[in-house]
């Protein structure tokens, strides 16, 4: 038998889903900008293992010759990204949701258990709670990454007026690299996030849309 | 856990969940459609200098914020001589001429108080010398540490410009094919130069010989090469790259 229980507050669901297309717009316009000076690559010794990005990638996504339009979109959608992110952080603090999201002293151990569990090395069930240790680290980490994108973004947007920030981040060229690396980080986060959502199943996904989930009654102890 | 809905047991819970799911997915679909509609609306707006006009409006809003925050006391970082990266890279040759015909160079200066005066290069270069080693930032995303020397634009404006500051300054190449518009505050920023030397050597034609503008508060495309005309004006001047979809302000 199942019971209906609240899971995700309405505000968090809206901000989560709004962030998705906004981040897509930021990454798309960011790629239009990056194309004009696409200097980053993974190199070992003198050999380039992977160039960000190969020509076919730009062609496939129609990212060539779009610097000006990319900047215009980037400097428009940055407002939605920043405002949504700031509201999310404010909301989690005011509502107390941060208690479920921030890592605590049990988190490192729980995160390790989660990884072993997900790799099917550890058979015991995970400790009860809304978010497991790995989720706490991931969801806190991605917010810190968002803050990092805002700061590195500002530092390359206004490197003279905010020169102190740019220097703090290692100078203009480093800050541009950090801004790019964070974006690669979002893509990696996205891949793992989608994989885990698919693994967790429909009830879990539906809770992010409706706010409610069905919980088997015999697991009510922790509710 | 929030208590806005009592946990419901059994079949009733399943029924209620189905209702909630239907409602939430309908709301979600409507929200997604609104987003797609808004995107389509934005993409289909009439263009203003190559950009959908709402984007231009946001760039202008960003400019007003940046102008409010701007202070001439905030300087771009400068670098020691060892940091200079040679050779100085060039980008953009519109309005330049490889003819080296720079002898007897004159700059036309116009402002609301005069019909126009012609100032000889030597007269400009007789102003106090100023040197800067800064990181030039190209809108494309690359940057380079370069040494510039010349005179401050602020000194030039004080000597040849209007007594009352204008809102804007317009500069153009002699043939008028490349031109930039600047806000007054950026033009008279202490690091804004009219430069005749790059990395210690006279400007070559592709760097804008014999005299070019150098700004640390704007992307490189505002640092006009081969200065032929300086016009002080209260009407916002056009800018070559703004007409090609780029931001007018381009402030760093």
PDB file of N, CA, C and O in Angstrom, chain A residues 91-118:
ATOM      1  N   UNK A  91      15.467  31.249  -1.422  1.00  0.00           N
ATOM      2  CA  UNK A  91      14.343  30.400  -1.028  1.00  0.00           C
ATOM      3  C   UNK A  91      14.804  29.226  -0.171  1.00  0.00           C
ATOM      4  O   UNK A  91      14.196  28.927   0.861  1.00  0.00           O
ATOM      5  N   UNK A  92      15.886  28.564  -0.594  1.00  0.00           N
ATOM      6  CA  UNK A  92      16.322  27.396   0.180  1.00  0.00           C
ATOM      7  C   UNK A  92      16.712  27.803   1.600  1.00  0.00           C
ATOM      8  O   UNK A  92      16.482  27.048   2.545  1.00  0.00           O
ATOM      9  N   UNK A  93      17.244  29.029   1.751  1.00  0.00           N
ATOM     10  CA  UNK A  93      17.628  29.455   3.094  1.00  0.00           C
ATOM     11  C   UNK A  93      16.419  29.857   3.919  1.00  0.00           C
ATOM     12  O   UNK A  93      16.275  29.451   5.074  1.00  0.00           O
ATOM     13  N   UNK A  94      15.517  30.634   3.305  1.00  0.00           N
ATOM     14  CA  UNK A  94      14.363  31.121   4.068  1.00  0.00           C
ATOM     15  C   UNK A  94      13.430  29.969   4.440  1.00  0.00           C
ATOM     16  O   UNK A  94      12.901  29.907   5.551  1.00  0.00           O
ATOM     17  N   UNK A  95      13.241  29.021   3.532  1.00  0.00           N
ATOM     18  CA  UNK A  95      12.288  27.932   3.782  1.00  0.00           C
ATOM     19  C   UNK A  95      12.866  26.836   4.669  1.00  0.00           C
ATOM     20  O   UNK A  95      12.139  25.998   5.161  1.00  0.00           O
ATOM     21  N   UNK A  96      14.183  26.851   4.819  1.00  0.00           N
ATOM     22  CA  UNK A  96      14.796  25.776   5.591  1.00  0.00           C
ATOM     23  C   UNK A  96      15.149  24.555   4.755  1.00  0.00           C
ATOM     24  O   UNK A  96      15.692  23.576   5.265  1.00  0.00           O
ATOM     25  N   UNK A  97      14.846  24.613   3.448  1.00  0.00           N
ATOM     26  CA  UNK A  97      15.174  23.479   2.571  1.00  0.00           C
ATOM     27  C   UNK A  97      16.673  23.187   2.545  1.00  0.00           C
ATOM     28  O   UNK A  97      17.104  22.108   2.179  1.00  0.00           O
ATOM     29  N   UNK A  98      17.467  24.209   2.889  1.00  0.00           N
ATOM     30  CA  UNK A  98      18.918  24.018   2.862  1.00  0.00           C
ATOM     31  C   UNK A  98      19.348  22.847   3.745  1.00  0.00           C
ATOM     32  O   UNK A  98      20.358  22.206   3.478  1.00  0.00           O
ATOM     33  N   UNK A  99      18.544  22.565   4.770  1.00  0.00           N
ATOM     34  CA  UNK A  99      18.918  21.454   5.659  1.00  0.00           C
ATOM     35  C   UNK A  99      18.957  20.124   4.918  1.00  0.00           C
ATOM     36  O   UNK A  99      19.706  19.225   5.277  1.00  0.00           O
ATOM     37  N   UNK A 100      18.100  20.020   3.902  1.00  0.00           N
ATOM     38  CA  UNK A 100      18.061  18.780   3.107  1.00  0.00           C
ATOM     39  C   UNK A 100      19.148  18.772   2.038  1.00  0.00           C
ATOM     40  O   UNK A 100      19.438  17.739   1.456  1.00  0.00           O
ATOM     41  N   UNK A 101      19.675  19.969   1.697  1.00  0.00           N
ATOM     42  CA  UNK A 101      20.521  20.101   0.508  1.00  0.00           C
ATOM     43  C   UNK A 101      22.013  20.259   0.821  1.00  0.00           C
ATOM     44  O   UNK A 101      22.850  19.768   0.066  1.00  0.00           O
ATOM     45  N   UNK A 102      22.330  20.961   1.911  1.00  0.00           N
ATOM     46  CA  UNK A 102      23.749  21.191   2.187  1.00  0.00           C
ATOM     47  C   UNK A 102      24.387  19.930   2.756  1.00  0.00           C
ATOM     48  O   UNK A 102      23.752  19.175   3.488  1.00  0.00           O
ATOM     49  N   UNK A 103      25.624  19.688   2.427  1.00  0.00           N
ATOM     50  CA  UNK A 103      26.324  18.536   3.022  1.00  0.00           C
ATOM     51  C   UNK A 103      26.433  18.718   4.537  1.00  0.00           C
ATOM     52  O   UNK A 103      26.533  19.841   5.019  1.00  0.00           O
ATOM     53  N   UNK A 104      26.405  17.618   5.269  1.00  0.00           N
ATOM     54  CA  UNK A 104      26.658  17.680   6.709  1.00  0.00           C
ATOM     55  C   UNK A 104      27.752  16.666   7.037  1.00  0.00           C
ATOM     56  O   UNK A 104      28.368  16.104   6.119  1.00  0.00           O
ATOM     57  N   UNK A 105      27.940  16.410   8.335  1.00  0.00           N
ATOM     58  CA  UNK A 105      29.110  15.583   8.667  1.00  0.00           C
ATOM     59  C   UNK A 105      28.939  14.131   8.230  1.00  0.00           C
ATOM     60  O   UNK A 105      29.907  13.401   8.090  1.00  0.00           O
ATOM     61  N   UNK A 106      27.695  13.704   8.008  1.00  0.00           N
ATOM     62  CA  UNK A 106      27.503  12.322   7.548  1.00  0.00           C
ATOM     63  C   UNK A 106      27.652  12.197   6.033  1.00  0.00           C
ATOM     64  O   UNK A 106      27.705  11.100   5.495  1.00  0.00           O
ATOM     65  N   UNK A 107      27.663  13.349   5.347  1.00  0.00           N
ATOM     66  CA  UNK A 107      27.594  13.330   3.890  1.00  0.00           C
ATOM     67  C   UNK A 107      28.740  12.556   3.208  1.00  0.00           C
ATOM     68  O   UNK A 107      28.471  11.749   2.313  1.00  0.00           O
ATOM     69  N   UNK A 108      30.010  12.770   3.600  1.00  0.00           N
ATOM     70  CA  UNK A 108      31.078  12.070   2.868  1.00  0.00           C
ATOM     71  C   UNK A 108      30.886  10.557   2.880  1.00  0.00           C
ATOM     72  O   UNK A 108      30.987   9.880   1.860  1.00  0.00           O
ATOM     73  N   UNK A 109      30.537  10.026   4.077  1.00  0.00           N
ATOM     74  CA  UNK A 109      30.329   8.592   4.219  1.00  0.00           C
ATOM     75  C   UNK A 109      29.123   8.127   3.390  1.00  0.00           C
ATOM     76  O   UNK A 109      29.197   7.146   2.658  1.00  0.00           O
ATOM     77  N   UNK A 110      28.032   8.906   3.470  1.00  0.00           N
ATOM     78  CA  UNK A 110      26.830   8.550   2.720  1.00  0.00           C
ATOM     79  C   UNK A 110      27.042   8.639   1.213  1.00  0.00           C
ATOM     80  O   UNK A 110      26.498   7.845   0.456  1.00  0.00           O
ATOM     81  N   UNK A 111      27.838   9.609   0.807  1.00  0.00           N
ATOM     82  CA  UNK A 111      28.101   9.768  -0.626  1.00  0.00           C
ATOM     83  C   UNK A 111      28.858   8.554  -1.145  1.00  0.00           C
ATOM     84  O   UNK A 111      28.566   8.028  -2.227  1.00  0.00           O
ATOM     85  N   UNK A 112      29.820   8.107  -0.336  1.00  0.00           N
ATOM     86  CA  UNK A 112      30.600   6.935  -0.725  1.00  0.00           C
ATOM     87  C   UNK A 112      29.697   5.700  -0.797  1.00  0.00           C
ATOM     88  O   UNK A 112      29.752   4.928  -1.750  1.00  0.00           O
ATOM     89  N   UNK A 113      28.821   5.561   0.208  1.00  0.00           N
ATOM     90  CA  UNK A 113      27.861   4.442   0.192  1.00  0.00           C
ATOM     91  C   UNK A 113      26.962   4.512  -1.035  1.00  0.00           C
ATOM     92  O   UNK A 113      26.652   3.498  -1.654  1.00  0.00           O
ATOM     93  N   UNK A 114      26.555   5.735  -1.394  1.00  0.00           N
ATOM     94  CA  UNK A 114      25.680   5.894  -2.560  1.00  0.00           C
ATOM     95  C   UNK A 114      26.378   5.438  -3.825  1.00  0.00           C
ATOM     96  O   UNK A 114      25.787   4.747  -4.665  1.00  0.00           O
ATOM     97  N   UNK A 115      27.650   5.838  -3.950  1.00  0.00           N
ATOM     98  CA  UNK A 115      28.394   5.461  -5.161  1.00  0.00           C
ATOM     99  C   UNK A 115      28.514   3.936  -5.238  1.00  0.00           C
ATOM    100  O   UNK A 115      28.239   3.321  -6.271  1.00  0.00           O
ATOM    101  N   UNK A 116      28.882   3.314  -4.103  1.00  0.00           N
ATOM    102  CA  UNK A 116      29.013   1.848  -4.090  1.00  0.00           C
ATOM    103  C   UNK A 116      27.680   1.190  -4.403  1.00  0.00           C
ATOM    104  O   UNK A 116      27.605   0.218  -5.168  1.00  0.00           O
ATOM    105  N   UNK A 117      26.607   1.762  -3.845  1.00  0.00           N
ATOM    106  CA  UNK A 117      25.267   1.226  -4.055  1.00  0.00           C
ATOM    107  C   UNK A 117      24.878   1.332  -5.530  1.00  0.00           C
ATOM    108  O   UNK A 117      24.386   0.375  -6.137  1.00  0.00           O
ATOM    109  N   UNK A 118      25.138   2.508  -6.134  1.00  0.00           N
ATOM    110  CA  UNK A 118      24.746   2.720  -7.526  1.00  0.00           C
ATOM    111  C   UNK A 118      25.582   1.886  -8.492  1.00  0.00           C
ATOM    112  O   UNK A 118      25.128   1.552  -9.581  1.00  0.00           O
TER     113      UNK A 118
END
